[in-house]
mmCIF file of C-alpha atoms and ligand atoms in Angstrom:
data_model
loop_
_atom_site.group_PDB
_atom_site.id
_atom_site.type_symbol
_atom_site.label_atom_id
_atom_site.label_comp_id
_atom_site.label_asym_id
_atom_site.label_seq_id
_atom_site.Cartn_x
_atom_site.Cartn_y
_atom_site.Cartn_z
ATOM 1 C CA UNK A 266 169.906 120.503 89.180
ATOM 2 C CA UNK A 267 166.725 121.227 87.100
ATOM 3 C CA UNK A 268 166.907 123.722 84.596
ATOM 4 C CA UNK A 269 163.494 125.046 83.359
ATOM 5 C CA UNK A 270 163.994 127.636 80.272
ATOM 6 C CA UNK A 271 161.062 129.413 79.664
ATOM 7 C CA UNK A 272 160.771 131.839 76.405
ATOM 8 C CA UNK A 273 161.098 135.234 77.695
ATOM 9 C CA UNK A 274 160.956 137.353 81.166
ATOM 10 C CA UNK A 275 157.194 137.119 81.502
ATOM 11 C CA UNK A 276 157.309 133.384 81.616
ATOM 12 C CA UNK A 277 160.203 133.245 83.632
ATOM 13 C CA UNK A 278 158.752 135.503 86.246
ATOM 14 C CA UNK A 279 155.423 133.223 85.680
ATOM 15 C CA UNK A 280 157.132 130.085 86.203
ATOM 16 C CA UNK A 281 159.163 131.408 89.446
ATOM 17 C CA UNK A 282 155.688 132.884 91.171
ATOM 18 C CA UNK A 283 154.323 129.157 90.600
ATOM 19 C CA UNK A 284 157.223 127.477 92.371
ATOM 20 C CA UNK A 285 156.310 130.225 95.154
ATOM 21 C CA UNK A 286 153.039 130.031 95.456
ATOM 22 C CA UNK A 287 152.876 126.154 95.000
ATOM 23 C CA UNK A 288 155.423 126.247 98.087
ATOM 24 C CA UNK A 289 153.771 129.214 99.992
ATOM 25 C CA UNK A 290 150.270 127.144 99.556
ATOM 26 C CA UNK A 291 151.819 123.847 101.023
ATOM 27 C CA UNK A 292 153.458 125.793 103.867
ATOM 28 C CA UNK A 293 151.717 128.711 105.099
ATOM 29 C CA UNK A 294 154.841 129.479 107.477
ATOM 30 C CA UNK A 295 157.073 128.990 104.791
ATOM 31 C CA UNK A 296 160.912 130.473 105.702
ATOM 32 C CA UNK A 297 161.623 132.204 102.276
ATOM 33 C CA UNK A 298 164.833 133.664 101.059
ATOM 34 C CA UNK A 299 164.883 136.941 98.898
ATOM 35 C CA UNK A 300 166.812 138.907 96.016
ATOM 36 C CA UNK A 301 166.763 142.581 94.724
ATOM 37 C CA UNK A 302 167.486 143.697 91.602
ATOM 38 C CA UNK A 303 165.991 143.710 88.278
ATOM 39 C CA UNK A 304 165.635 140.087 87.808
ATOM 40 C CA UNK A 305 162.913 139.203 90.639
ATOM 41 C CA UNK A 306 160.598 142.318 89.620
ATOM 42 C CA UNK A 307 158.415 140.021 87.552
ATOM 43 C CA UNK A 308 158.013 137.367 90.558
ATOM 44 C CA UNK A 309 157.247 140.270 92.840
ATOM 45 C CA UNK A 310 154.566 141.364 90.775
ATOM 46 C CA UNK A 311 153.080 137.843 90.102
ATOM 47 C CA UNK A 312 152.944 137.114 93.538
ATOM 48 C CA UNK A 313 151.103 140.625 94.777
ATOM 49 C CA UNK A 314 148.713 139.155 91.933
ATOM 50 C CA UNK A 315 148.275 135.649 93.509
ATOM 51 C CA UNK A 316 147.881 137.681 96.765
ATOM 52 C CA UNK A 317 145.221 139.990 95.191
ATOM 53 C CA UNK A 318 143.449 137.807 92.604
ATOM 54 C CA UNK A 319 143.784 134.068 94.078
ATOM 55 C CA UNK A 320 143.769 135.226 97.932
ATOM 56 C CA UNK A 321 147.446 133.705 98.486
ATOM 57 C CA UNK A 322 147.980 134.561 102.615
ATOM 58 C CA UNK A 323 150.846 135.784 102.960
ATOM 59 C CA UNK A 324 150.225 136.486 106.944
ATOM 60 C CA UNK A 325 152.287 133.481 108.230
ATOM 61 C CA UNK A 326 155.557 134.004 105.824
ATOM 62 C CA UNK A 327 159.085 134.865 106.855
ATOM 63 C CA UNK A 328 161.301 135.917 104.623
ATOM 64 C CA UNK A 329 164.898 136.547 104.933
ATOM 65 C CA UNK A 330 166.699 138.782 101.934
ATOM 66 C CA UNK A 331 169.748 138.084 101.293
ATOM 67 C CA UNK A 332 171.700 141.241 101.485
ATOM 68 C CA UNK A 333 171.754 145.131 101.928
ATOM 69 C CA UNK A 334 174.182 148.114 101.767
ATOM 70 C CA UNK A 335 175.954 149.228 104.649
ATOM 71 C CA UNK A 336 175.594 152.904 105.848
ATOM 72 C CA UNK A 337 171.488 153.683 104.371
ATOM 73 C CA UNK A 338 169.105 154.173 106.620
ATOM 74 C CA UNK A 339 166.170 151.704 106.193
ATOM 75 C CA UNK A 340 164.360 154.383 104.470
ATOM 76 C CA UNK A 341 166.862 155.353 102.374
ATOM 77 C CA UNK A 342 165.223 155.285 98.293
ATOM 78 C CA UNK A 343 167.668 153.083 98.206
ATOM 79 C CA UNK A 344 168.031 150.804 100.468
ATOM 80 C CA UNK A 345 167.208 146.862 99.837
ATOM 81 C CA UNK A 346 164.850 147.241 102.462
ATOM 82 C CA UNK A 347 162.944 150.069 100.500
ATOM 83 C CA UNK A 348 162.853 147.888 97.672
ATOM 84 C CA UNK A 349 160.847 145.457 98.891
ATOM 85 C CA UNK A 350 158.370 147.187 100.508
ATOM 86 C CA UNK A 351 158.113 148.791 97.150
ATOM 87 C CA UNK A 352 157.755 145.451 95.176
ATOM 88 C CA UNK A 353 156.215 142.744 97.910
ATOM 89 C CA UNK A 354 155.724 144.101 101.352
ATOM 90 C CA UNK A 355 153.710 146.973 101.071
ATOM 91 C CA UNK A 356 151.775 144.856 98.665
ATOM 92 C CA UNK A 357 150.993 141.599 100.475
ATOM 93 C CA UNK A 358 149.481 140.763 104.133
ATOM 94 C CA UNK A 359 153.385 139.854 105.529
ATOM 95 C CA UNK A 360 153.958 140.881 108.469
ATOM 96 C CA UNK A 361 156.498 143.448 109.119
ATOM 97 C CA UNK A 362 157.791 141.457 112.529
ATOM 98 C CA UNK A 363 158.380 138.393 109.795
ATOM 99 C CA UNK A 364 160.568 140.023 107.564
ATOM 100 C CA UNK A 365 164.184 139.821 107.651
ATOM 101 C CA UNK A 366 166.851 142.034 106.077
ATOM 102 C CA UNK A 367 170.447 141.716 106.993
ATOM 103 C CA UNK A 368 172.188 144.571 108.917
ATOM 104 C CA UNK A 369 173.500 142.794 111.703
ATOM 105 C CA UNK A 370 175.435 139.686 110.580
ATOM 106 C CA UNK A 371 176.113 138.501 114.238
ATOM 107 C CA UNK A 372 172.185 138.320 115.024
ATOM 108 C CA UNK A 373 171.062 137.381 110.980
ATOM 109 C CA UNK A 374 172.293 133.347 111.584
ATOM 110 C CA UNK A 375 170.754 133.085 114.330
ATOM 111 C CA UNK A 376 167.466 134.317 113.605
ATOM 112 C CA UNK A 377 167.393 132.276 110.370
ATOM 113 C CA UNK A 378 168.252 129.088 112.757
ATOM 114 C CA UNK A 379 165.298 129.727 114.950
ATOM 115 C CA UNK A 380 162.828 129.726 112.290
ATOM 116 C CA UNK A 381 164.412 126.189 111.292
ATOM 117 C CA UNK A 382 165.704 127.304 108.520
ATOM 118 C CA UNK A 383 165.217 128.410 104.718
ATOM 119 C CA UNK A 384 162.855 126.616 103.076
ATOM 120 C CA UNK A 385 163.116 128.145 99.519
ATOM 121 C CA UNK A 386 165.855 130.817 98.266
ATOM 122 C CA UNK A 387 165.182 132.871 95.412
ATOM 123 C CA UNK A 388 168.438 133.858 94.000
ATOM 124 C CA UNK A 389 169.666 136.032 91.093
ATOM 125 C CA UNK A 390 173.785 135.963 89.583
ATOM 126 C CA UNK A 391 175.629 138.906 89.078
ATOM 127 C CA UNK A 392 177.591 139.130 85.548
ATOM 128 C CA UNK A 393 180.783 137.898 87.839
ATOM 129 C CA UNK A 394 179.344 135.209 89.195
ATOM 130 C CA UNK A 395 178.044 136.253 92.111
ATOM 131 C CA UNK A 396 175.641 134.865 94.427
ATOM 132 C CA UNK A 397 174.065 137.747 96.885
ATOM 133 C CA UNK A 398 176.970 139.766 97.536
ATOM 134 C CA UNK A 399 179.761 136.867 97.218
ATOM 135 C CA UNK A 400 181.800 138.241 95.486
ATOM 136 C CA UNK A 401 185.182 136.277 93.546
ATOM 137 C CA UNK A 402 186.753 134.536 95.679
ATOM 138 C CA UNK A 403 184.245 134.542 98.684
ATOM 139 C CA UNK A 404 184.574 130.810 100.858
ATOM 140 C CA UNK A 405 181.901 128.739 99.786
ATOM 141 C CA UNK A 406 181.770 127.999 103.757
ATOM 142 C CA UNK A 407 180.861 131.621 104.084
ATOM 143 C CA UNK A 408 178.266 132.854 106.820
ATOM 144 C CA UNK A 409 176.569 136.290 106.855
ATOM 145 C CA UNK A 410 178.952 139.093 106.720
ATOM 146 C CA UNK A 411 179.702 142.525 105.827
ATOM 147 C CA UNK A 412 181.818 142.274 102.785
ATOM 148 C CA UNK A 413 183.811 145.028 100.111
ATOM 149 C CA UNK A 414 181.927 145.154 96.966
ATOM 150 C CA UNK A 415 183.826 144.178 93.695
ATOM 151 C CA UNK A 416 183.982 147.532 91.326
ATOM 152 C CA UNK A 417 181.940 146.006 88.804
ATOM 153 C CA UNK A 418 178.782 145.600 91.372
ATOM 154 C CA UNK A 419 178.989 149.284 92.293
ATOM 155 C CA UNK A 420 179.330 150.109 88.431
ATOM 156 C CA UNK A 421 176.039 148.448 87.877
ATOM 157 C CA UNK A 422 174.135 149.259 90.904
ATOM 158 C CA UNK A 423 175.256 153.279 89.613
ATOM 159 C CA UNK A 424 172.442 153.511 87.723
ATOM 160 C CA UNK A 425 169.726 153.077 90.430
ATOM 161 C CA UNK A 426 171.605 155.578 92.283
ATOM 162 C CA UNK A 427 170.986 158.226 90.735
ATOM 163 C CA UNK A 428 174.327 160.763 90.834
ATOM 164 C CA UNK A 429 174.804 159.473 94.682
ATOM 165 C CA UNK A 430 177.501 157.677 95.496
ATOM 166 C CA UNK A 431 177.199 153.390 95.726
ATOM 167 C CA UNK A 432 178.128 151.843 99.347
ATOM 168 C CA UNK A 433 181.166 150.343 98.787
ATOM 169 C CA UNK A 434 180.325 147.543 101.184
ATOM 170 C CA UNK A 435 177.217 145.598 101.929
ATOM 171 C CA UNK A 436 176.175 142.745 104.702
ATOM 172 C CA UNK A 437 175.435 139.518 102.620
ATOM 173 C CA UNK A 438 174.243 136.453 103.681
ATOM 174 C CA UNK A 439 177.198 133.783 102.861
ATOM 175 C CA UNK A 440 177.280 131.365 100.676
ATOM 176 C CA UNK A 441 177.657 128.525 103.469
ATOM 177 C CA UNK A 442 174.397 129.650 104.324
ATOM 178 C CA UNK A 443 172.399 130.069 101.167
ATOM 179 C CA UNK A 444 173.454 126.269 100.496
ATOM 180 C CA UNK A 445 171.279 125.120 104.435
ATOM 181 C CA UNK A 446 168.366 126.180 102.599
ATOM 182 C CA UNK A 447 166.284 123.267 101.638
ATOM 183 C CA UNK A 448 165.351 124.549 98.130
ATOM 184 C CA UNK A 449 167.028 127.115 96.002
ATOM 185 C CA UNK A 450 165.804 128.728 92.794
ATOM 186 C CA UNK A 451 168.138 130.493 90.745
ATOM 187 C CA UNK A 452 166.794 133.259 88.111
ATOM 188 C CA UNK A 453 168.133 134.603 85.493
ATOM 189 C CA UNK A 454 167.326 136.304 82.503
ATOM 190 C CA UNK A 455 168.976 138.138 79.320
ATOM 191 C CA UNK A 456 172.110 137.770 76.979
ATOM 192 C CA UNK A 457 173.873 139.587 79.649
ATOM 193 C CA UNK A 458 174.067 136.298 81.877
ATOM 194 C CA UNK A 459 174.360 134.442 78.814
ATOM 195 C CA UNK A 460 178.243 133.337 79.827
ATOM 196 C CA UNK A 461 178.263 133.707 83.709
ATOM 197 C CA UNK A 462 175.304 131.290 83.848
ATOM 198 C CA UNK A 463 177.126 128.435 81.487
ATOM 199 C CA UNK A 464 180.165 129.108 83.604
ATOM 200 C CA UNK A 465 178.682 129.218 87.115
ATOM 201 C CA UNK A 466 176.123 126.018 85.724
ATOM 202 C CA UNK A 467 178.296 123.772 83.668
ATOM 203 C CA UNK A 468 181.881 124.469 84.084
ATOM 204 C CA UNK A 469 184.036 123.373 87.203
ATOM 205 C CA UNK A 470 182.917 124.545 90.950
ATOM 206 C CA UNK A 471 185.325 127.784 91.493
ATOM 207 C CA UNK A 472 185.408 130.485 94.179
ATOM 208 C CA UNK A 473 186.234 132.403 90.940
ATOM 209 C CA UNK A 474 182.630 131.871 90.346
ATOM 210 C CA UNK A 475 180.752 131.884 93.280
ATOM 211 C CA UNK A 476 177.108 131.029 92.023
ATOM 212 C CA UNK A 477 179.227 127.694 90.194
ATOM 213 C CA UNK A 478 178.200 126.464 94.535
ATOM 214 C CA UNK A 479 175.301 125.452 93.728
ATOM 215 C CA UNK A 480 176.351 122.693 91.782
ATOM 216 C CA UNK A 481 177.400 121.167 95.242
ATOM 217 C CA UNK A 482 173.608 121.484 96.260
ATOM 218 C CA UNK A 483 170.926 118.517 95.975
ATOM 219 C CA UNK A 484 167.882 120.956 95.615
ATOM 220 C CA UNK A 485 168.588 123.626 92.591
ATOM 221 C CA UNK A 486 166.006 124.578 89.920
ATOM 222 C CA UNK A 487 167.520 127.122 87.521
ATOM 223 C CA UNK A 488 164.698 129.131 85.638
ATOM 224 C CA UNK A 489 165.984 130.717 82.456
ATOM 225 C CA UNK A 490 165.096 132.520 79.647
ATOM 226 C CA UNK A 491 166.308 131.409 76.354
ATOM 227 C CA UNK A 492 168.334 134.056 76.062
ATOM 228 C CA UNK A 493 170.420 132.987 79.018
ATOM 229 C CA UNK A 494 170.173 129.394 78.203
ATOM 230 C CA UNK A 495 171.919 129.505 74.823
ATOM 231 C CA UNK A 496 174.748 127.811 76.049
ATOM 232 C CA UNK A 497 172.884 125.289 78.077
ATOM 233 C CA UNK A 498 171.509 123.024 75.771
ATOM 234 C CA UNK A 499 173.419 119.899 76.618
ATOM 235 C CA UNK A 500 171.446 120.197 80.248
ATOM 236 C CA UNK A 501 168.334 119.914 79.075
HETATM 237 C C1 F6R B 691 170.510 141.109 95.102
HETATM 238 C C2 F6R B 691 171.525 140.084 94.926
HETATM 239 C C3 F6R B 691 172.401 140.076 93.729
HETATM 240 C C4 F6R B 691 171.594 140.096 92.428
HETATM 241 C C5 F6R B 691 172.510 140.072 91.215
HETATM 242 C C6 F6R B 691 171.723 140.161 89.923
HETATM 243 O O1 F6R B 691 169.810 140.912 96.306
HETATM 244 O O2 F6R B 691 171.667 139.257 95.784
HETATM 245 O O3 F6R B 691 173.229 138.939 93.744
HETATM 246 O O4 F6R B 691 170.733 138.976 92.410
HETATM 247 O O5 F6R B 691 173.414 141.132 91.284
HETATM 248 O O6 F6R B 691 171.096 141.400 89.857
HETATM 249 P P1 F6R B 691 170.069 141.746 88.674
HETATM 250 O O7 F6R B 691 168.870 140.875 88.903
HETATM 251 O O8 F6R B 691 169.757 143.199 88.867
HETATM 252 O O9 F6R B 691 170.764 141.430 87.409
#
């Protein structure tokens, strides 16, 4: 695993558009993988940049996100799929056909397979460990799947509600799946991820902490801010 730790969000978000665009560049029909959240905001907006001020195309991309609530319609304010046409889609030159979001774990596999795969997955942790929506104690064979989300997911996702009440379950692409993709960056940021990072990064490989999977994969570039990386300096 290589762990870049940049000085703050900005650079982090910075550093993760490069890795993008670098791969976006080499592969115009690159399969990419997607988070939500707060985390990737900074990519997303680097990336509409590259798109506005460097001409990145965008037209041959397909991305696949890596999870959504179950029971909003598409439109929903807050629905994954909202979010990203918010931050990236409406933004950019993909095309609509080429994006993927995951309501209908029986057909998600399969489309991923006949792309040929992930190329690069952008992924953020959760404060438990999660990975996507594994939660604790999800099989690290996992495929896509609708899943119960742990109480302290719907506790932090509260806020972007608004008053209305969280999904209690969600379709999440599994963790057997997020470790076929070729590459995988993993951001994080803030002394809120401080311990779950350390754990998930440097202590032992756990279904207890679900993001610790990616120590079983060849391909991992962690992108950090110091704040996150406190505990990490014997990686570096
Ligand atoms: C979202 C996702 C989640 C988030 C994680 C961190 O698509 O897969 O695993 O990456 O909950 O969320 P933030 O970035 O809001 O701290």
């Amino acid at each position: 695993m290589r762990v870049l730790v940049t000085p703050d969000y900005r650079t982090l978000s910075l550093t993760a558009a490069e890795l993008v665009v670098k791969a976006v560049r080499t592969k115009p029909g690159l399969v990419l993988g997607l988070p939500t959240g707060n985390t990737p905001i900074g990519l997303y907006e680097q990336l509409v940049r590259s798109y506005r001020e460097q001409q990145l195309d965008f037209s041959k991309l397909r991305t696949f996100n890596l999870d959504e609530f179950v029971g909003l319609a598409p439109n929903d304010p807050h629905s994954y799929r909202t979010y990203m046409r918010k931050h990236f889609f409406d933004h950019v030159n993909v095309s609509a056909a080429n994006t993927h979001i995951p309501e209908n774990p029986g057909t998600y596999e399969d489309a991923i397979k006949q792309t040929g795969g992930i190329d690069l997955l952008i992924v953020g942790i959760g404060t438990n460990g999660h990975i996507a929506f594994n939660e604790p104690g999800s099989s690290f064979a996992s495929r896509t799947r609708e899943i119960e989300l742990a109480p302290e997911t719907i506790a932090s996702a509260g806020k972007y509600f608004e008053g209305t009440p969280v999904p209690e379950r969600a379709i999440t692409m599994g963790i057997g799946t997020i470790l076929e993709s070729r590459c995988i960056v993993l951001l994080a940021s803030g002394a809120s991820k401080k311990s779950v990072v350390h754990r998930a990064l440097n202590g032992p490989v756990s279904e207890a902490i679900p993001a610790s999977a990616l120590q079983l994969h060849p391909n991992v570039i962690a992108v950090l801010d110091e704040e996150t990386s406190h505990h990490l300096r014997q990686l570096r």
